[in-house]
Structure formats: C-alpha cells, structure tokens
Coordinates of C-alpha atoms and ligand atoms in Angstrom, one line a residue:
M3 CA 115.8 11.6 -11.7
I4 CA 113.0 11.9 -14.3
S5 CA 114.5 11.6 -17.8
T6 CA 112.7 13.2 -20.6
C7 CA 111.7 9.9 -22.2
C8 CA 110.1 8.6 -19.0
V9 CA 106.9 9.6 -17.3
Y10 CA 107.8 8.3 -13.9
Y11 CA 110.8 7.1 -11.9
H12 CA 110.8 4.8 -9.0
S13 CA 113.1 2.0 -8.1
I14 CA 112.4 -1.4 -6.5
H15 CA 114.6 -4.0 -5.0
V16 CA 114.1 -7.5 -6.3
A17 CA 115.4 -10.5 -4.5
N18 CA 118.0 -12.1 -6.7
R19 CA 118.5 -15.4 -5.2
N20 CA 116.9 -17.4 -8.0
R21 CA 117.1 -14.8 -10.8
T22 CA 119.5 -15.2 -13.7
T23 CA 118.5 -12.1 -15.7
T24 CA 120.8 -9.2 -15.8
P25 CA 119.1 -5.8 -15.2
G26 CA 118.9 -3.7 -18.3
K27 CA 119.6 -6.5 -20.7
M28 CA 116.6 -7.7 -22.6
K29 CA 116.1 -11.4 -23.4
F30 CA 113.3 -11.0 -25.9
K31 CA 113.8 -8.4 -28.6
P32 CA 112.7 -8.7 -32.1
W33 CA 115.4 -6.8 -34.0
K34 CA 112.9 -4.3 -35.4
V35 CA 111.6 -3.4 -32.0
L36 CA 115.1 -3.2 -30.7
A37 CA 116.3 -0.9 -33.4
T38 CA 113.2 1.4 -33.2
G39 CA 113.4 1.3 -29.4
L40 CA 117.0 2.3 -29.3
A41 CA 116.4 5.1 -31.9
T42 CA 113.5 6.4 -29.7
L43 CA 115.6 6.2 -26.6
V44 CA 118.5 8.1 -28.2
V45 CA 116.3 10.7 -29.8
T46 CA 113.9 11.4 -26.9
C47 CA 116.0 10.7 -23.8
S48 CA 118.2 13.2 -22.2
L49 CA 121.6 11.4 -22.4
A50 CA 122.5 12.8 -19.0
A51 CA 119.4 11.5 -17.3
F52 CA 120.1 8.1 -18.8
I53 CA 123.7 8.0 -17.6
I54 CA 122.6 9.1 -14.1
G55 CA 120.0 6.4 -14.1
L56 CA 122.5 3.8 -15.2
Y57 CA 124.9 5.0 -12.5
F58 CA 122.3 4.5 -9.8
L59 CA 121.5 1.1 -11.2
I60 CA 125.1 0.1 -11.0
I61 CA 125.7 1.7 -7.6
N62 CA 122.6 0.0 -6.1
T63 CA 123.5 -3.3 -7.6
R64 CA 127.1 -3.1 -6.3
N65 CA 126.0 -2.0 -2.8
T66 CA 123.4 -4.7 -2.4
A67 CA 125.6 -7.3 -4.0
S68 CA 128.1 -6.8 -1.2
S69 CA 125.5 -8.1 1.3
N70 CA 125.9 -11.7 2.0
T71 CA 122.2 -12.3 2.8
I72 CA 120.1 -11.4 -0.2
T73 CA 121.5 -10.2 -3.4
A74 CA 119.3 -7.6 -4.9
V75 CA 119.1 -5.7 -8.1
T76 CA 117.4 -2.3 -8.5
L77 CA 115.1 -1.9 -11.3
S78 CA 113.9 1.5 -12.3
L79 CA 110.1 1.7 -12.7
S80 CA 109.9 4.1 -15.6
W81 CA 108.9 3.6 -19.2
A82 CA 109.2 5.4 -22.5
T83 CA 106.2 7.6 -23.1
S84 CA 106.1 6.7 -26.8
G85 CA 104.9 3.2 -27.6
I86 CA 105.9 1.1 -30.5
T87 CA 103.4 -1.2 -32.3
A88 CA 104.8 -4.6 -31.6
Y89 CA 101.8 -6.7 -32.9
G90 CA 98.9 -5.7 -35.2
T91 CA 98.7 -3.1 -37.9
G92 CA 96.4 -0.6 -36.3
A93 CA 93.7 -1.5 -38.8
S94 CA 91.0 -3.9 -37.9
G95 CA 91.1 -7.1 -39.9
A96 CA 91.4 -10.9 -39.8
T97 CA 94.7 -11.6 -41.4
A98 CA 97.5 -13.2 -39.3
N99 CA 99.0 -9.9 -38.4
Q100 CA 95.7 -8.1 -37.6
F101 CA 93.2 -8.0 -34.8
N102 CA 89.6 -7.0 -34.3
N103 CA 89.6 -5.8 -30.7
P104 CA 92.4 -7.6 -28.9
S105 CA 91.0 -8.1 -25.4
H106 CA 93.5 -10.1 -23.3
I107 CA 97.2 -10.7 -23.7
F108 CA 99.8 -12.7 -21.9
F109 CA 103.2 -14.4 -22.5
N110 CA 104.1 -18.0 -22.0
S111 CA 107.5 -18.5 -20.4
S112 CA 109.2 -18.6 -23.9
N113 CA 108.0 -15.1 -24.6
S114 CA 105.4 -16.3 -27.0
L115 CA 102.4 -13.9 -26.9
Y116 CA 98.8 -15.1 -26.7
V117 CA 96.1 -12.6 -27.7
T118 CA 92.3 -13.1 -27.5
D119 CA 91.1 -11.5 -30.6
Y120 CA 87.6 -10.6 -29.5
W121 CA 85.6 -9.9 -32.6
N122 CA 87.6 -12.4 -34.7
N123 CA 86.4 -15.2 -32.4
R124 CA 89.9 -16.7 -32.2
V125 CA 93.0 -16.9 -30.0
Q126 CA 96.2 -15.9 -31.7
Q127 CA 99.7 -16.9 -30.7
F128 CA 102.9 -15.1 -31.8
S129 CA 106.2 -16.9 -31.6
A130 CA 108.9 -14.7 -30.0
G131 CA 110.1 -12.3 -32.7
S132 CA 107.3 -12.9 -35.2
S133 CA 104.6 -10.4 -36.0
Y134 CA 102.4 -13.0 -37.7
A135 CA 100.3 -15.2 -35.5
T136 CA 99.1 -18.8 -35.5
T137 CA 95.5 -19.4 -34.6
V138 CA 95.4 -21.8 -31.6
A139 CA 91.7 -21.8 -30.9
G140 CA 88.7 -20.8 -33.1
Q141 CA 88.8 -20.2 -36.8
A142 CA 91.8 -18.5 -38.5
S143 CA 89.2 -16.8 -40.8
G144 CA 87.6 -15.2 -37.8
Q145 CA 84.2 -16.9 -38.4
S146 CA 82.1 -17.3 -35.3
G147 CA 80.1 -20.3 -34.3
S148 CA 79.0 -22.5 -31.4
T149 CA 80.2 -26.0 -32.2
S150 CA 83.5 -27.4 -30.8
Y151 CA 85.7 -25.8 -33.5
Y152 CA 84.3 -22.4 -33.0
L153 CA 84.2 -19.5 -30.6
N154 CA 81.9 -16.5 -30.4
Q155 CA 83.5 -13.3 -28.9
V156 CA 86.7 -14.3 -27.0
S157 CA 87.2 -12.2 -23.9
Y158 CA 90.0 -14.0 -22.0
A159 CA 92.3 -17.0 -22.0
I160 CA 94.8 -18.7 -19.8
I161 CA 97.2 -21.7 -20.2
D162 CA 98.3 -24.3 -17.7
S163 CA 101.8 -25.5 -17.2
N164 CA 101.4 -27.9 -20.1
S165 CA 100.2 -25.2 -22.5
N166 CA 96.6 -26.5 -22.5
L167 CA 94.3 -23.6 -23.2
Y168 CA 91.2 -22.4 -21.4
V169 CA 89.1 -19.8 -23.2
S170 CA 86.2 -17.6 -22.1
D171 CA 83.8 -18.0 -25.1
L172 CA 81.7 -15.0 -24.0
Q173 CA 78.7 -15.1 -26.4
N174 CA 78.4 -18.9 -26.1
N175 CA 78.3 -18.5 -22.3
R176 CA 80.9 -21.2 -21.8
V177 CA 84.5 -21.9 -21.0
Q178 CA 86.2 -24.1 -23.6
Y179 CA 89.3 -26.3 -23.0
F180 CA 91.7 -27.0 -25.8
A181 CA 94.4 -29.6 -25.1
Y182 CA 97.7 -28.4 -26.4
G183 CA 97.9 -28.6 -30.2
T184 CA 94.2 -29.5 -30.7
F185 CA 91.5 -27.4 -32.2
T186 CA 88.5 -29.3 -30.8
G187 CA 87.2 -27.5 -27.7
T188 CA 85.5 -29.2 -24.8
T189 CA 83.1 -27.3 -22.7
I190 CA 84.3 -27.4 -19.1
A191 CA 82.0 -24.7 -17.6
G192 CA 78.7 -23.3 -18.8
A193 CA 77.4 -26.5 -20.4
G194 CA 73.9 -25.4 -19.3
G195 CA 73.8 -22.4 -21.6
S196 CA 73.1 -18.8 -20.6
G197 CA 71.6 -18.3 -17.2
S198 CA 72.4 -18.0 -13.5
S199 CA 72.1 -21.7 -12.3
M200 CA 75.2 -23.4 -11.0
N201 CA 75.9 -25.0 -14.4
Q202 CA 75.3 -21.8 -16.3
L203 CA 77.3 -18.6 -17.1
N204 CA 76.3 -15.2 -18.4
N205 CA 79.1 -13.6 -20.4
P206 CA 82.2 -15.2 -18.8
R207 CA 85.4 -13.2 -18.8
G208 CA 88.4 -13.5 -16.4
L209 CA 89.8 -17.0 -15.7
A210 CA 92.3 -18.2 -13.1
L211 CA 93.4 -21.8 -12.5
D212 CA 94.7 -23.4 -9.3
S213 CA 96.7 -26.2 -10.8
N214 CA 97.3 -27.8 -7.4
T215 CA 93.6 -28.4 -6.7
N216 CA 92.4 -28.4 -10.3
K217 CA 89.9 -25.6 -9.5
L218 CA 89.0 -23.1 -12.3
Y219 CA 87.8 -19.7 -11.2
I220 CA 85.6 -17.8 -13.6
A221 CA 84.5 -14.2 -13.6
D222 CA 80.8 -14.7 -14.5
T223 CA 80.5 -11.1 -15.5
N224 CA 76.9 -10.5 -16.1
N225 CA 75.9 -12.6 -13.1
H226 CA 78.2 -10.4 -11.0
R227 CA 79.8 -13.4 -9.3
I228 CA 82.9 -15.5 -9.4
M229 CA 82.3 -19.2 -10.0
C230 CA 84.6 -22.1 -9.0
Y231 CA 84.5 -25.3 -11.1
V232 CA 86.5 -28.3 -10.2
V233 CA 87.8 -29.3 -13.7
G234 CA 85.7 -32.2 -14.9
V235 CA 82.6 -31.4 -12.8
S236 CA 79.8 -29.8 -14.8
S237 CA 78.5 -27.4 -12.2
G238 CA 80.3 -24.9 -10.0
T239 CA 79.9 -23.0 -6.7
V240 CA 79.8 -19.3 -6.1
V241 CA 82.9 -18.2 -4.3
A242 CA 82.6 -14.4 -4.5
G243 CA 79.6 -12.1 -5.2
G244 CA 76.4 -13.6 -6.2
N245 CA 74.5 -11.0 -4.1
G246 CA 73.2 -9.0 -7.1
Q247 CA 74.8 -6.2 -9.0
G248 CA 76.0 -3.4 -6.8
T249 CA 78.7 -1.4 -5.1
L250 CA 78.3 -2.8 -1.5
N251 CA 81.3 -4.7 -0.2
N252 CA 79.4 -8.0 -0.5
Q253 CA 78.6 -7.4 -4.1
L254 CA 80.3 -7.4 -7.5
N255 CA 79.6 -5.1 -10.3
T256 CA 80.6 -6.5 -13.7
P257 CA 83.8 -8.4 -12.7
I258 CA 86.2 -8.8 -15.6
G259 CA 89.9 -9.4 -14.9
L260 CA 90.8 -12.1 -12.4
H261 CA 94.0 -13.2 -10.6
L262 CA 94.4 -15.9 -8.0
D263 CA 96.9 -15.7 -5.2
V264 CA 97.2 -19.3 -4.1
S265 CA 99.3 -18.5 -1.0
S266 CA 96.5 -16.4 0.5
N267 CA 93.6 -18.2 -1.3
S268 CA 92.6 -14.7 -2.5
L269 CA 91.0 -13.6 -5.7
F270 CA 91.9 -10.2 -7.1
I271 CA 89.1 -8.8 -9.3
A272 CA 88.8 -6.0 -11.7
N273 CA 85.3 -4.9 -10.6
A274 CA 84.9 -2.8 -13.7
N275 CA 81.6 -1.1 -13.2
S276 CA 82.5 -0.1 -9.6
H277 CA 85.8 1.3 -11.1
N278 CA 88.0 -0.5 -8.6
I279 CA 90.3 -3.5 -8.1
I280 CA 89.4 -5.6 -5.1
R281 CA 90.6 -8.6 -3.1
W282 CA 88.1 -11.3 -2.2
V283 CA 89.3 -14.3 -0.1
V284 CA 87.7 -17.4 -1.7
N285 CA 84.4 -18.0 0.0
A286 CA 84.6 -14.9 2.3
S287 CA 81.5 -12.7 2.5
T288 CA 83.1 -9.3 1.7
W289 CA 85.9 -7.7 -0.4
T290 CA 88.6 -5.3 0.5
L291 CA 89.8 -2.4 -1.7
I292 CA 93.1 -2.6 -3.5
A293 CA 92.8 0.4 -5.9
G294 CA 90.1 2.9 -7.1
A295 CA 87.2 4.2 -5.1
P296 CA 85.4 2.2 -2.4
N297 CA 81.9 3.4 -3.3
G298 CA 81.7 2.8 -7.0
Q299 CA 82.7 6.3 -8.0
S300 CA 84.7 6.7 -11.3
G301 CA 87.2 9.4 -11.9
S302 CA 90.4 10.3 -13.7
T303 CA 92.7 11.7 -10.9
S304 CA 95.5 9.6 -9.4
T305 CA 93.3 7.7 -6.9
F306 CA 90.5 6.9 -9.3
L307 CA 89.9 4.5 -12.1
N308 CA 87.3 4.4 -14.9
Y309 CA 86.1 0.9 -15.9
P310 CA 89.3 -1.1 -15.5
Y311 CA 89.1 -4.3 -17.4
N312 CA 92.3 -6.0 -16.3
F313 CA 95.5 -5.7 -14.2
I314 CA 98.6 -7.6 -13.3
F315 CA 101.1 -7.6 -10.5
D316 CA 104.9 -7.7 -10.8
S317 CA 107.0 -9.9 -8.6
S318 CA 107.3 -7.1 -6.0
G319 CA 103.5 -6.8 -5.7
N320 CA 103.2 -3.5 -7.6
L321 CA 99.9 -3.3 -9.4
Y322 CA 99.4 -2.3 -13.1
V323 CA 95.9 -1.5 -14.2
A324 CA 94.5 -1.2 -17.7
D325 CA 92.3 1.8 -16.8
T326 CA 90.2 1.3 -19.9
N327 CA 87.9 4.2 -20.1
N328 CA 90.6 6.6 -18.9
H329 CA 92.7 5.4 -21.9
R330 CA 95.8 4.9 -19.7
V331 CA 97.8 2.4 -17.7
Q332 CA 98.1 3.2 -13.9
L333 CA 100.8 1.9 -11.7
F334 CA 100.1 1.5 -8.0
L335 CA 103.1 0.7 -5.9
S336 CA 102.5 -2.1 -3.5
G337 CA 100.1 -1.1 -0.8
Q338 CA 99.4 2.4 -2.2
F339 CA 96.2 3.9 -3.4
N340 CA 97.7 6.7 -5.3
G341 CA 98.5 5.7 -8.9
T342 CA 100.8 7.1 -11.6
T343 CA 100.1 7.1 -15.3
I344 CA 102.8 5.1 -17.1
A345 CA 101.3 4.8 -20.5
G346 CA 98.6 6.8 -22.4
V347 CA 97.2 10.2 -21.7
T348 CA 94.5 10.5 -19.0
A349 CA 91.0 10.7 -20.5
V350 CA 92.3 11.4 -24.0
S351 CA 91.9 8.6 -26.5
G352 CA 93.9 8.5 -29.7
S353 CA 96.2 6.5 -31.9
A354 CA 99.4 8.7 -31.7
V355 CA 102.5 6.9 -30.2
N356 CA 101.8 8.3 -26.7
K357 CA 98.1 7.5 -26.7
L358 CA 95.9 4.5 -26.2
N359 CA 92.2 3.9 -27.0
S360 CA 90.3 1.8 -24.5
P361 CA 93.2 -0.5 -23.5
Q362 CA 91.7 -3.7 -22.0
S363 CA 94.8 -5.6 -20.9
L364 CA 98.5 -5.5 -20.3
T365 CA 101.5 -7.6 -19.5
L366 CA 105.2 -7.3 -18.7
D367 CA 108.1 -9.3 -20.1
S368 CA 110.8 -10.6 -17.9
N369 CA 112.5 -7.2 -17.9
L370 CA 109.4 -5.3 -17.1
N371 CA 109.0 -3.9 -20.5
L372 CA 105.3 -3.1 -20.9
Y373 CA 102.9 -4.5 -23.5
V374 CA 99.4 -3.0 -23.7
A375 CA 96.4 -4.4 -25.6
D376 CA 95.4 -1.1 -27.2
T377 CA 92.0 -2.6 -27.9
S378 CA 90.2 0.0 -30.0
N379 CA 93.4 0.8 -31.9
N380 CA 93.7 -2.9 -32.9
R381 CA 97.3 -3.1 -31.9
I382 CA 99.6 -4.2 -29.1
Q383 CA 101.8 -1.4 -28.0
Y384 CA 105.3 -1.9 -26.5
F385 CA 106.7 0.6 -23.9
Q386 CA 110.3 0.1 -23.2
R387 CA 111.4 0.3 -19.6
C388 CA 114.0 3.1 -19.3
Ligands
LIG24 C1 105.3 -21.3 -25.6 O1 104.5 -21.5 -26.8 C2 105.3 -22.0 -27.9 C3 104.3 -22.1 -29.1 O2 103.3 -23.0 -28.8 C4 105.8 -23.4 -27.6 O3 106.6 -23.9 -28.7 C5 106.7 -23.3 -26.3 O4 107.1 -24.5 -26.0 C6 105.9 -22.6 -25.2 N1 106.8 -22.4 -24.1 C7 106.6 -23.1 -22.9 C8 107.6 -22.8 -21.9 O5 105.7 -23.9 -22.7
LIG25 C1 83.4 -22.7 -0.7 O1 82.4 -23.1 0.2 C2 81.6 -24.2 -0.2 C3 80.5 -24.3 0.8 O2 81.0 -24.3 2.1 C4 82.4 -25.4 -0.4 O3 81.6 -26.5 -0.9 C5 83.5 -25.1 -1.5 O4 84.4 -26.2 -1.6 C6 84.3 -23.9 -1.1 N1 85.1 -23.6 -2.3 C7 86.4 -23.3 -2.2 C8 87.1 -23.1 -3.5 O5 87.0 -23.3 -1.2
LIG26 C1 99.4 11.4 -5.4 O1 100.5 11.6 -6.2 C2 100.5 12.9 -6.7 C3 101.6 13.0 -7.8 O2 102.7 12.3 -7.4 C4 100.6 13.9 -5.6 O3 100.6 15.2 -6.2 C5 99.4 13.8 -4.7 O4 99.5 14.6 -3.6 C6 99.3 12.3 -4.2 N1 98.0 12.2 -3.5 C7 97.9 11.4 -2.4 C8 96.5 11.3 -1.9 O5 98.8 10.9 -1.9

C-alpha cells in the first residue's frame, strides 16, 4: 500500500458527526500549488497505487457510512516526499514574500497563515492564496526595537478567537499583546525585564491560552519553566519545571513548543534540549514521556529526536514533531513511541525538494496537508497528503 510518492501509509478513522469536509477534496488550494501538486502527483506516483488507495478510501467510507452510530471517514496518513515552496523564496530577506528564519507557523480558521519571522522581528500574515504577506506585528521593514511598535526576535505567536495576537518577543524578554488590527503592543508578561522573578522572563517561546479562564501559559525557555499569567495580572506563577535545568522528570531543559489540553489540564511541551516531548499536568510535580528518550539522550533512529522545537496533534491524537536537528518531521501515531519520517531526510540538511534544513515548526490544513517552517531555508514547504 505504499505508493511511490509517499513515504508512509497508515489510515485513521475520523468521527464524522460534525464534519462537513469531503475526504480527498481540498478546501484551500492556491491554483499554483494545486497545479504543481497535481503535476508532482502524476509524475511521481504510481497510478496503480493511487487507484488502490482511492479504492480503499471509498470502500472504508462506504462501509463505515452504513453504520448508524458514528459515520467515519478513513484518511490515509501519507504525504508526498517532495515539498513545494508555498511561502517564501528560499532566500533570506525582508520583502513581503521573504523571511529571515521563519520560526513558528499556524493557520487561522480561514486558512490564513501566520508566520513569526524571527530575525525580521515581525509577524507576517498571508491571506489564503496569496504569497505576499501583511505585517500584523512589528515593523514591515524588519527593524528591531523595544518600544510598543517594535519586536526583537520573534519566536512564537498565537491568536485568540477574536484574532487578537499574543507574541513571544524573545530578546525583549516579554510577551506582547496586539488587539486585532492594531500595531501598538501591550506587555502582558515579562514587564520586569530579563530575569527569573515572577514578573520576569528569560527568552520566552511557546505560548498557549486557556480562553475560558484567561490564563496564558508561557514557555520561559531559559528559565526552564512554564509560567502561567492571568491576563491582566503583571506577575505569574510557575506551573511546570522551575527546578533548574536538567533531564530529571521534575525538570525542564530548554522548553520551546507548548500545547494546552484544556480537558485534562495538561501541558504538552517540546523539551528541546532533552530531545523529547512530554506531558505535564498543570501544577503537577513531574512529567510523563510522550515521544523521544526519557533520559535526555538524542538520536536519529525511529524512537529518538534531536532538539525538537515544536509539534502539533491532529484531531485523532497523532503527534507530528518538527525534529529540528534531525532535519525531518516525525509522525507518532497516538500512544506510540516509534515514529516515522514523513518529511525530510533523517540527519541530512539541504534545500532540495525532499529536504529540510532545521525545521522549527509545522502545521496541517483541514485536509491534513502538511506545511513545514523550513527555518534555515527561509521557506514554508507544502507536502500534499496522498
Ligand atoms: C483570518 O485572518 C484574516 C486576515 O486577518 C481575517 O480576515 C479572517 O477573518 C480571519 N479568520 C477568522 C475565522 O478569524
Ligand atoms: C497552581 O498552584 C498555585 C499554588 O497552589 C495556585 O496559586 C495556582 O492558581 C495554580 N495554577 C493553576 C493554573 O492551576
Ligand atoms: C519501529 O518501526 C520500524 C519501521 O516501521 C520497525 O522496523 C521497528 O522494529 C519499530 N521499532 C519498535 C521499537 O517498535
């Protein structure tokens, strides 16, 4: 079942009670990407494998659709091995279609892509279908600074349900809030400057917001702790780590990517320098392992990671990791510790279509097509799901 264009095949059942998307049909598709994607598919895929895959997709959909409890669709978890540059030119620069180290990416629900453009000290937003961005925080010119209109090394950003923007302003050791449509940032965490007091941060990165309680969680990277700030209160509390840098299960070691699971009150953390992804229940005293080694060991085989910056989960709980220093994207099926490379070539950096160079972040669109912030290549690569 492995077609030649795909590196991996696995299928998942997705509950379809509230879904309106049709499997295999893509909602968001700039015509250029579609044309190139189709050409790539036709050229590189074995037609037979494609038809067999399609047949199974249809059979599974029909079989499950006959059930009167939960209608399910089967999605194949396999992606083209060749990426297409969807955003960025590959050259470092500060024009509206360029990046200088894109560090974190995500879509809003209208398929508009946000990119934190690290060394350009700005947050860029691309309307669906456009390869030219609008600067939504920081200076379009890329100039850095520390007043309210400026940022200095942007590591991470998130939005709330009203499109208000929260930005980790790493070198200014603060988190800035930009109400939707405004360019004047307000400091909502780290007003005390660099340090380890409860109103200070030291190189903040990952952010997660609990909009029900108005709590903002911050990966306070160089303090090796996760802070929780109630929005509007100028100092926070330590909710994970804070026991010094280390590999023990009550310590963090350069935490970067952050994800909050509200239902279990858990933080998922890319614990980069321990080369693992961990789960830490808010305010618990220890973490549990989700992926990578338990003891801080790095590696490039299927159970190891090497300095993962970020990760995401799909709606079935499968984990996708930007395995940064292995120059690859690893997929860990829900509950498994054995990963599969779905983009990039393990431990080989490069700028060819099948390669990545220090990818720091990734996201999926509504059809599980993969987008990778190919950070050191200054481009966002698109890998079509087969
Ligand atoms: C996504 O961002 C675009 C550009 O700011 C905005 O027009 C659109 O309303 C946003 N979508 C949602 C669902 O908020
Ligand atoms: C964590 O525990 C502290 C001290 O018990 C408490 O003040 C704080 O509200 C808790 N934080 C969260 C997010 O539950
Ligand atoms: C992980 O997967 C690989 C390839 O699918 C397989 O060869 C290997 O035996 C698996 N390892 C473990 C520990 O399950």
